[in-house]
């Protein structure tokens, strides 16, 4: 079980799971996050996809401008984390 797990976070995730389309996601996340927070989340997910595709840190840095420290952090999560990045990436790939 995640160390983060609590009633408030469960409630947030339940709310997110009720969103039905991208437009609703934009509305929710624009209310819930700063623009920078949302862009950072999106960039980290993009980095995870690039790492899964076999790109190295220097290639990802050149493509995204993300620091190698951030790329390394995403890589650690991708390889040793809870599997969240991989679950999402694989489901998107199946979806096409």
XYZ file of N, CA and C in Angstrom, residues 2 13 44-45 48-49 52 74-92:
78
model
N 0.493 2.238 -0.745
C 1.255 3.471 -0.876
C 1.348 4.217 0.451
N -8.637 11.016 -6.278
C -8.542 10.048 -7.364
C -9.925 9.567 -7.805
N 6.866 15.030 -17.514
C 7.376 13.813 -16.878
C 6.799 12.568 -17.550
N 5.522 12.617 -17.877
C 4.904 11.482 -18.558
C 5.522 11.292 -19.940
N 8.792 9.623 -19.529
C 8.603 8.192 -19.264
C 8.378 7.431 -20.563
N 7.580 7.987 -21.464
C 7.339 7.327 -22.746
C 8.618 7.248 -23.568
N 10.840 4.560 -22.097
C 10.318 3.241 -22.463
C 10.681 2.899 -23.904
N 12.466 10.262 -13.170
C 11.413 9.557 -13.899
C 11.862 8.134 -14.215
N 13.124 7.981 -14.600
C 13.655 6.657 -14.902
C 13.577 5.740 -13.683
N 13.931 6.259 -12.524
C 13.843 5.455 -11.297
C 12.409 5.038 -11.024
N 11.469 5.962 -11.202
C 10.054 5.623 -11.004
C 9.600 4.584 -12.023
N 10.041 4.749 -13.260
C 9.654 3.828 -14.324
C 10.180 2.417 -14.044
N 11.398 2.341 -13.543
C 12.043 1.044 -13.344
C 11.828 0.431 -11.966
N 11.693 1.260 -10.939
C 11.633 0.737 -9.572
C 10.419 1.219 -8.791
N 9.541 1.972 -9.444
C 8.386 2.535 -8.751
C 7.231 1.547 -8.670
N 6.053 2.077 -8.553
C 4.838 1.283 -8.359
C 4.227 0.776 -9.666
N 4.793 1.170 -10.805
C 4.280 0.704 -12.092
C 3.225 1.598 -12.705
N 3.014 2.748 -12.125
C 1.977 3.652 -12.629
C 2.245 4.176 -14.021
N 3.487 4.592 -14.266
C 3.825 5.072 -15.610
C 3.583 3.966 -16.633
N 4.097 2.765 -16.349
C 3.977 1.673 -17.312
C 2.528 1.300 -17.569
N 1.723 1.261 -16.528
C 0.305 0.944 -16.700
C -0.339 1.930 -17.662
N -0.110 3.216 -17.432
C -0.722 4.244 -18.272
C -0.187 4.191 -19.701
N 1.133 4.032 -19.845
C 1.729 3.984 -21.178
C 1.204 2.785 -21.956
N 1.198 1.623 -21.334
C 0.737 0.416 -22.022
C -0.733 0.508 -22.407
N -1.546 1.084 -21.555
C -2.976 1.229 -21.870
C -3.185 2.198 -23.022
N -2.396 3.265 -23.061
C -2.495 4.206 -24.177
C -2.053 3.534 -25.476
